[in-house]
mmCIF file of C-alpha atoms in Angstrom:
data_model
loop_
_atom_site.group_PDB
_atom_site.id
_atom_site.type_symbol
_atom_site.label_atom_id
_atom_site.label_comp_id
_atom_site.label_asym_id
_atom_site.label_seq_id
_atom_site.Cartn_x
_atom_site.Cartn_y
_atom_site.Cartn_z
ATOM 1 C CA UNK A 381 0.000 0.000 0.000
ATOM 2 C CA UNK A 382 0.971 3.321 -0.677
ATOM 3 C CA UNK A 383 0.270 6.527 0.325
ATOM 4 C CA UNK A 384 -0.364 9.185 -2.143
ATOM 5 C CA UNK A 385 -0.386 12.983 -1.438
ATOM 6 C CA UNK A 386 -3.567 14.493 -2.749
ATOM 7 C CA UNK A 387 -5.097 18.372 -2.641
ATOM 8 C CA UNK A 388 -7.115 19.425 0.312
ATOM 9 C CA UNK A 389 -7.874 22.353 2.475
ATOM 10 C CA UNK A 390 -5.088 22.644 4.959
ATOM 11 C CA UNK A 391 -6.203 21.689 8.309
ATOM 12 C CA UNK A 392 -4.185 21.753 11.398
ATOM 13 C CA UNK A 393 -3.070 18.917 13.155
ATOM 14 C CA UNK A 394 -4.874 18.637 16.689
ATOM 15 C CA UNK A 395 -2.022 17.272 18.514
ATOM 16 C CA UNK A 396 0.366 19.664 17.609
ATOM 17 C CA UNK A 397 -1.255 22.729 15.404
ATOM 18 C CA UNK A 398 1.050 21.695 11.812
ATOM 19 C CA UNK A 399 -0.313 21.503 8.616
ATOM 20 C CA UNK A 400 -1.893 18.227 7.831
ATOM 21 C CA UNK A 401 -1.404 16.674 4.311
ATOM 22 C CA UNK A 402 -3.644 15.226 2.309
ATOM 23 C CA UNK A 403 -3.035 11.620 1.314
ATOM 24 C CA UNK A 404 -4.847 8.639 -0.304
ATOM 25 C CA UNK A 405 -4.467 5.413 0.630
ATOM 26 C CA UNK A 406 -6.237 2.842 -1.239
ATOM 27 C CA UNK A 407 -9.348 5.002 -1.653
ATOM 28 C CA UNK A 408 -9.764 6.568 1.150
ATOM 29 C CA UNK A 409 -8.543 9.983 1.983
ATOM 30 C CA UNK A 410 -7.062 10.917 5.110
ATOM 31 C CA UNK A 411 -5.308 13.649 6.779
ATOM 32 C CA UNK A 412 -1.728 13.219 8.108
ATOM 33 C CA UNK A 413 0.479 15.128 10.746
ATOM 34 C CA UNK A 414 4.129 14.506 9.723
ATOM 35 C CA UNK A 415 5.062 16.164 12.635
ATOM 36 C CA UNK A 416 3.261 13.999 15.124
ATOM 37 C CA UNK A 417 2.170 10.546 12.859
ATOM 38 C CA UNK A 418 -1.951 11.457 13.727
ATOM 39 C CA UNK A 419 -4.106 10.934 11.590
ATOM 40 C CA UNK A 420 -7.615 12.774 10.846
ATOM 41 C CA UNK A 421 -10.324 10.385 9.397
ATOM 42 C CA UNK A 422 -13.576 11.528 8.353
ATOM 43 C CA UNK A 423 -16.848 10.060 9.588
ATOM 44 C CA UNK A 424 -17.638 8.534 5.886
ATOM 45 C CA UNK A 425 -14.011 7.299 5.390
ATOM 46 C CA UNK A 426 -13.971 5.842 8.812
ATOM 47 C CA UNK A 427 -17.284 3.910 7.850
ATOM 48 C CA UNK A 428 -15.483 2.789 5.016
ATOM 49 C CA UNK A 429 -12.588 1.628 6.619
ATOM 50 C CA UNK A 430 -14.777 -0.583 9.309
ATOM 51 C CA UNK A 431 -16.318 -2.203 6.575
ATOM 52 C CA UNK A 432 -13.968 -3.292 3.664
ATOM 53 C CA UNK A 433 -11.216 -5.477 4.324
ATOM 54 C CA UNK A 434 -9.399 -3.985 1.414
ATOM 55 C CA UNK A 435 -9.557 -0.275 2.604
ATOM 56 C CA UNK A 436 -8.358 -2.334 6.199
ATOM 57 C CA UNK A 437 -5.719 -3.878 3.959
ATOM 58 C CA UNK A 438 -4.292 -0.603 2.665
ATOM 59 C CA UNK A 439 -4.405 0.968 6.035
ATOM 60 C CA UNK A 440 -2.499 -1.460 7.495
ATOM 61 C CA UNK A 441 -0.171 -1.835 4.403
ATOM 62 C CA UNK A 442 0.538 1.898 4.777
ATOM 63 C CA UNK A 443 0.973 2.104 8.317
ATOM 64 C CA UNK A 444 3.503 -0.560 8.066
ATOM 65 C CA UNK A 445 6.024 1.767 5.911
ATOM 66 C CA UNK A 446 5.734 4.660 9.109
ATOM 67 C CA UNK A 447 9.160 4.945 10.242
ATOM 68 C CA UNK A 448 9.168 3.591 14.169
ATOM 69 C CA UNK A 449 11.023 5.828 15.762
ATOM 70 C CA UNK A 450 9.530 9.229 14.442
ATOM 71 C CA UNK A 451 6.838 9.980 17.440
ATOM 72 C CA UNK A 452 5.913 8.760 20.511
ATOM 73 C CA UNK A 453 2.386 8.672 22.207
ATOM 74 C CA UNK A 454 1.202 11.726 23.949
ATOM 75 C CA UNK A 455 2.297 11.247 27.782
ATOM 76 C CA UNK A 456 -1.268 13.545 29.715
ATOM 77 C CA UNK A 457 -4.355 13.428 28.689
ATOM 78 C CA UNK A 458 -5.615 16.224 26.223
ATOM 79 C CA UNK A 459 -8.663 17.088 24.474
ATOM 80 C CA UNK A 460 -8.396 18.052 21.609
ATOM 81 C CA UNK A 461 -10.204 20.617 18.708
ATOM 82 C CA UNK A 462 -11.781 19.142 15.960
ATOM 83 C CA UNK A 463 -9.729 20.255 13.121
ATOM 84 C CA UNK A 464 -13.055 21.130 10.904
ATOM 85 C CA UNK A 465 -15.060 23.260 13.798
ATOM 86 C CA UNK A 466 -12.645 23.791 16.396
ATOM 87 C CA UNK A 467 -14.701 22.128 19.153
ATOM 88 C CA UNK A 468 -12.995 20.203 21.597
ATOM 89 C CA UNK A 469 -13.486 16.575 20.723
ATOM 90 C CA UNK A 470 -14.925 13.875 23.323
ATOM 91 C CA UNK A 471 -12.536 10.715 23.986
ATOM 92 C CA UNK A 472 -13.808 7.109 23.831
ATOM 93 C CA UNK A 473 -13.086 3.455 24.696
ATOM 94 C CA UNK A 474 -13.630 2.339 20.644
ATOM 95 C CA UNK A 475 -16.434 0.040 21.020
ATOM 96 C CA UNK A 476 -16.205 0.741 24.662
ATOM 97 C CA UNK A 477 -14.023 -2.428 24.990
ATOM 98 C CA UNK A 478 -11.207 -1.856 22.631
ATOM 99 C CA UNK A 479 -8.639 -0.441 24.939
ATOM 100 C CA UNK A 480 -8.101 2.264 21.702
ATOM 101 C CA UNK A 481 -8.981 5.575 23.316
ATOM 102 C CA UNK A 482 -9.688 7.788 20.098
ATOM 103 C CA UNK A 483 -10.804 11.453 19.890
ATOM 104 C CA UNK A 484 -14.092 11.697 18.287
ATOM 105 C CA UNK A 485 -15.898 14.918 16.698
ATOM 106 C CA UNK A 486 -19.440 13.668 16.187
ATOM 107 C CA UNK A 487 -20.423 15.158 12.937
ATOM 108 C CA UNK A 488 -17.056 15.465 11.308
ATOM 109 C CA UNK A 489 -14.282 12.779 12.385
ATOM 110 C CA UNK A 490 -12.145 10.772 14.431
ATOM 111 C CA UNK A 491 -8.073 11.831 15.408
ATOM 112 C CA UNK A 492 -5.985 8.935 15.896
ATOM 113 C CA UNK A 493 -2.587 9.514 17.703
ATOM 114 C CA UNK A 494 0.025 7.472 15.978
ATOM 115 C CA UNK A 495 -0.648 3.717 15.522
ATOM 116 C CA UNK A 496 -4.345 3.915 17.275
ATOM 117 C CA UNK A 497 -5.758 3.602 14.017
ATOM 118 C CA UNK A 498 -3.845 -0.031 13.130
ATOM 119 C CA UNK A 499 -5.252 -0.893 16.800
ATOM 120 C CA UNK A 500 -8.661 -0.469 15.847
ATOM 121 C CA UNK A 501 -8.864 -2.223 12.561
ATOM 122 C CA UNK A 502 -6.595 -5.199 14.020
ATOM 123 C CA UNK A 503 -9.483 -5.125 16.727
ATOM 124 C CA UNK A 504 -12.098 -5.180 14.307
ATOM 125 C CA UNK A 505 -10.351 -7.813 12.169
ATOM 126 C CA UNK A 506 -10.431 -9.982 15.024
ATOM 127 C CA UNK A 507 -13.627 -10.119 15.859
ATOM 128 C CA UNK A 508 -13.729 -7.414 18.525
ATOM 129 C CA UNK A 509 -16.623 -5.247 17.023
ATOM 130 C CA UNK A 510 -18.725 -8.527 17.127
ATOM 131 C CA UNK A 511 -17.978 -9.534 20.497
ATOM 132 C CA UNK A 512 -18.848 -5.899 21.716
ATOM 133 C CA UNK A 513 -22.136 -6.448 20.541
ATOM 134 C CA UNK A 514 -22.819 -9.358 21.419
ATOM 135 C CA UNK A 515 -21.729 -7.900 24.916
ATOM 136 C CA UNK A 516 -24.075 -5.034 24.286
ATOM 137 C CA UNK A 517 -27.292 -7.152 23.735
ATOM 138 C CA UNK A 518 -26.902 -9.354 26.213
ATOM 139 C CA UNK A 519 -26.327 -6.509 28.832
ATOM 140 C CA UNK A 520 -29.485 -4.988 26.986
ATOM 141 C CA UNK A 521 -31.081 -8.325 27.773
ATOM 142 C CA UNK A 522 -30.139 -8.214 31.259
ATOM 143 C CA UNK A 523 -31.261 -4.325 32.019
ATOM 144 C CA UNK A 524 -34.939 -5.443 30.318
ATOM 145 C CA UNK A 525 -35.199 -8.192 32.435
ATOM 146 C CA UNK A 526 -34.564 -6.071 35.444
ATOM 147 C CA UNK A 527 -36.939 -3.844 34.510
ATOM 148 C CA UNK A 528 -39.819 -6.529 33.861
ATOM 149 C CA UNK A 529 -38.826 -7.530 37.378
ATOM 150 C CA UNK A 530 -39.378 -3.782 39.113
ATOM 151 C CA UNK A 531 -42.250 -3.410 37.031
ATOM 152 C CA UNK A 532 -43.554 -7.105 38.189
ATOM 153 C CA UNK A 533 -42.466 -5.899 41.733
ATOM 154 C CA UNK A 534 -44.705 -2.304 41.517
ATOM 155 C CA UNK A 535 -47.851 -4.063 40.183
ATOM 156 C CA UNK A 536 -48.124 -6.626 43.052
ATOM 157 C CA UNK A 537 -47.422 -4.079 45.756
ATOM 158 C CA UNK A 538 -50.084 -1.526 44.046
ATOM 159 C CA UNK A 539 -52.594 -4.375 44.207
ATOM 160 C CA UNK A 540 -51.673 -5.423 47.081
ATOM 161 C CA UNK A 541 -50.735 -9.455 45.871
ATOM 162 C CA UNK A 542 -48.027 -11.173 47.257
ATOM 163 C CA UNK A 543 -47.452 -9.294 50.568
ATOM 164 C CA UNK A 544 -47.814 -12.343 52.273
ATOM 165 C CA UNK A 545 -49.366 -12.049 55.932
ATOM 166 C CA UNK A 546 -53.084 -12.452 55.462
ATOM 167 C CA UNK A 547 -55.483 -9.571 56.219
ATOM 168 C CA UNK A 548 -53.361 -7.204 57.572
ATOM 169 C CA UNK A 549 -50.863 -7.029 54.011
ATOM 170 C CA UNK A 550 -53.930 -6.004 52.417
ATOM 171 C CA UNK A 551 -54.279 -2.817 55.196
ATOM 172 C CA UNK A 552 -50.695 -2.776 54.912
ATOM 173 C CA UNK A 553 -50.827 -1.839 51.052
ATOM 174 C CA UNK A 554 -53.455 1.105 52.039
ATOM 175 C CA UNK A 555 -50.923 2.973 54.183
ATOM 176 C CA UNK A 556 -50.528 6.093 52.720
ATOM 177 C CA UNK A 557 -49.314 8.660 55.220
ATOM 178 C CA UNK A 558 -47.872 8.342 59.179
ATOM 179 C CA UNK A 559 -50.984 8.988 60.546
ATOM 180 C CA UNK A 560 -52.150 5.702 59.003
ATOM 181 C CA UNK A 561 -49.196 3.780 59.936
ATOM 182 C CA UNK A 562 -49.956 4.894 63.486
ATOM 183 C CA UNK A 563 -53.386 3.827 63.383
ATOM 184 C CA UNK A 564 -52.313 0.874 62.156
ATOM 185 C CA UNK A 565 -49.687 -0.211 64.906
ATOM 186 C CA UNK A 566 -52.567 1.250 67.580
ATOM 187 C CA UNK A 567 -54.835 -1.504 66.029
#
């Protein structure tokens, strides 16, 4: 895979405030800090890149040709500005179980630091994006269940079923205030 420089807009680099360039790879474009090895993905090229193993493919091809010792991974935390609106970006868990925290602007892209990018699509490659939701509908599963349960729960207590003492559960269930609680005990 190879990396061609194309024309673009000049953005700057999040990280570090360069000029991005332009490049293709495969046939996706993408912006690249030389300065800092990030890279600035688009939401639709992103899409892409989940998707087709080839566009994977040429990522990874490209990535591979990065010299090594160029950049190193930002030491603190730092948000970030979206390099299209200037907002800061939020930060996510990819999938929310990748271990790849990226820096996401909602309606225009995702900022990789150097090398988070071949993280993710090794992650998806193996599986991980299926795993996470399979992990997501089975906690899904688990919250509606609960919820049948309190709701279940809340309909026997309104009608007064299953408090489970004879006549008094049912006066029990009528108890609306301290006054009647009192009267209650008293009786």
């Amino acid at each position: 895979a190879v990396a061609e420089s194309v024309e673009a807009e000049p953005r700057p680099c999040p990280r570090c405030g360069t000029e991005m360039d332009s490049v293709l790879i495969g046939a996706t474009t993408l912006r690249q800090c030389l300065k800092c090895d990030g890279l600035w993905v688009d939401v639709r090229s992103f899409d892409k890149i989940c998707a087709d193993h080839e566009q994977q493919s040429a990522v990874l091809g490209a990535a591979s040709i990065m010299p090594a010792d160029s950049a190193s991974k930002p030491s603190k935390v730092r948000y970030v500005p979206c390099p299209e609106c200037a907002q800061l970006m939020n930060r996510i868990n990819f999938a929310r179980c990748s271990g790849v925290v990226v820096d996401i602007c909602k309606h225009h892209g995702t900022w990789f630091d150097r090398d988070e990018l071949t993280s993710i699509i090794e992650f998806v490659r193996g599986g991980g994006m299926n795993s996470a939701r399979a992990k997501e509908r089975l906690e899904i599963a688990e919250e509606r269940e609960r919820l049948r349960q309190e709701q279940r729960t809340l309909d026997m207590r309104q009608s007064g079923v299953g408090l489970g003492r004879g006549d008094d559960d049912h006066r029990v269930s009528g108890i609306a205030s301290a006054r009647d609680l009192l009267k209650f005990l008293l009786d």
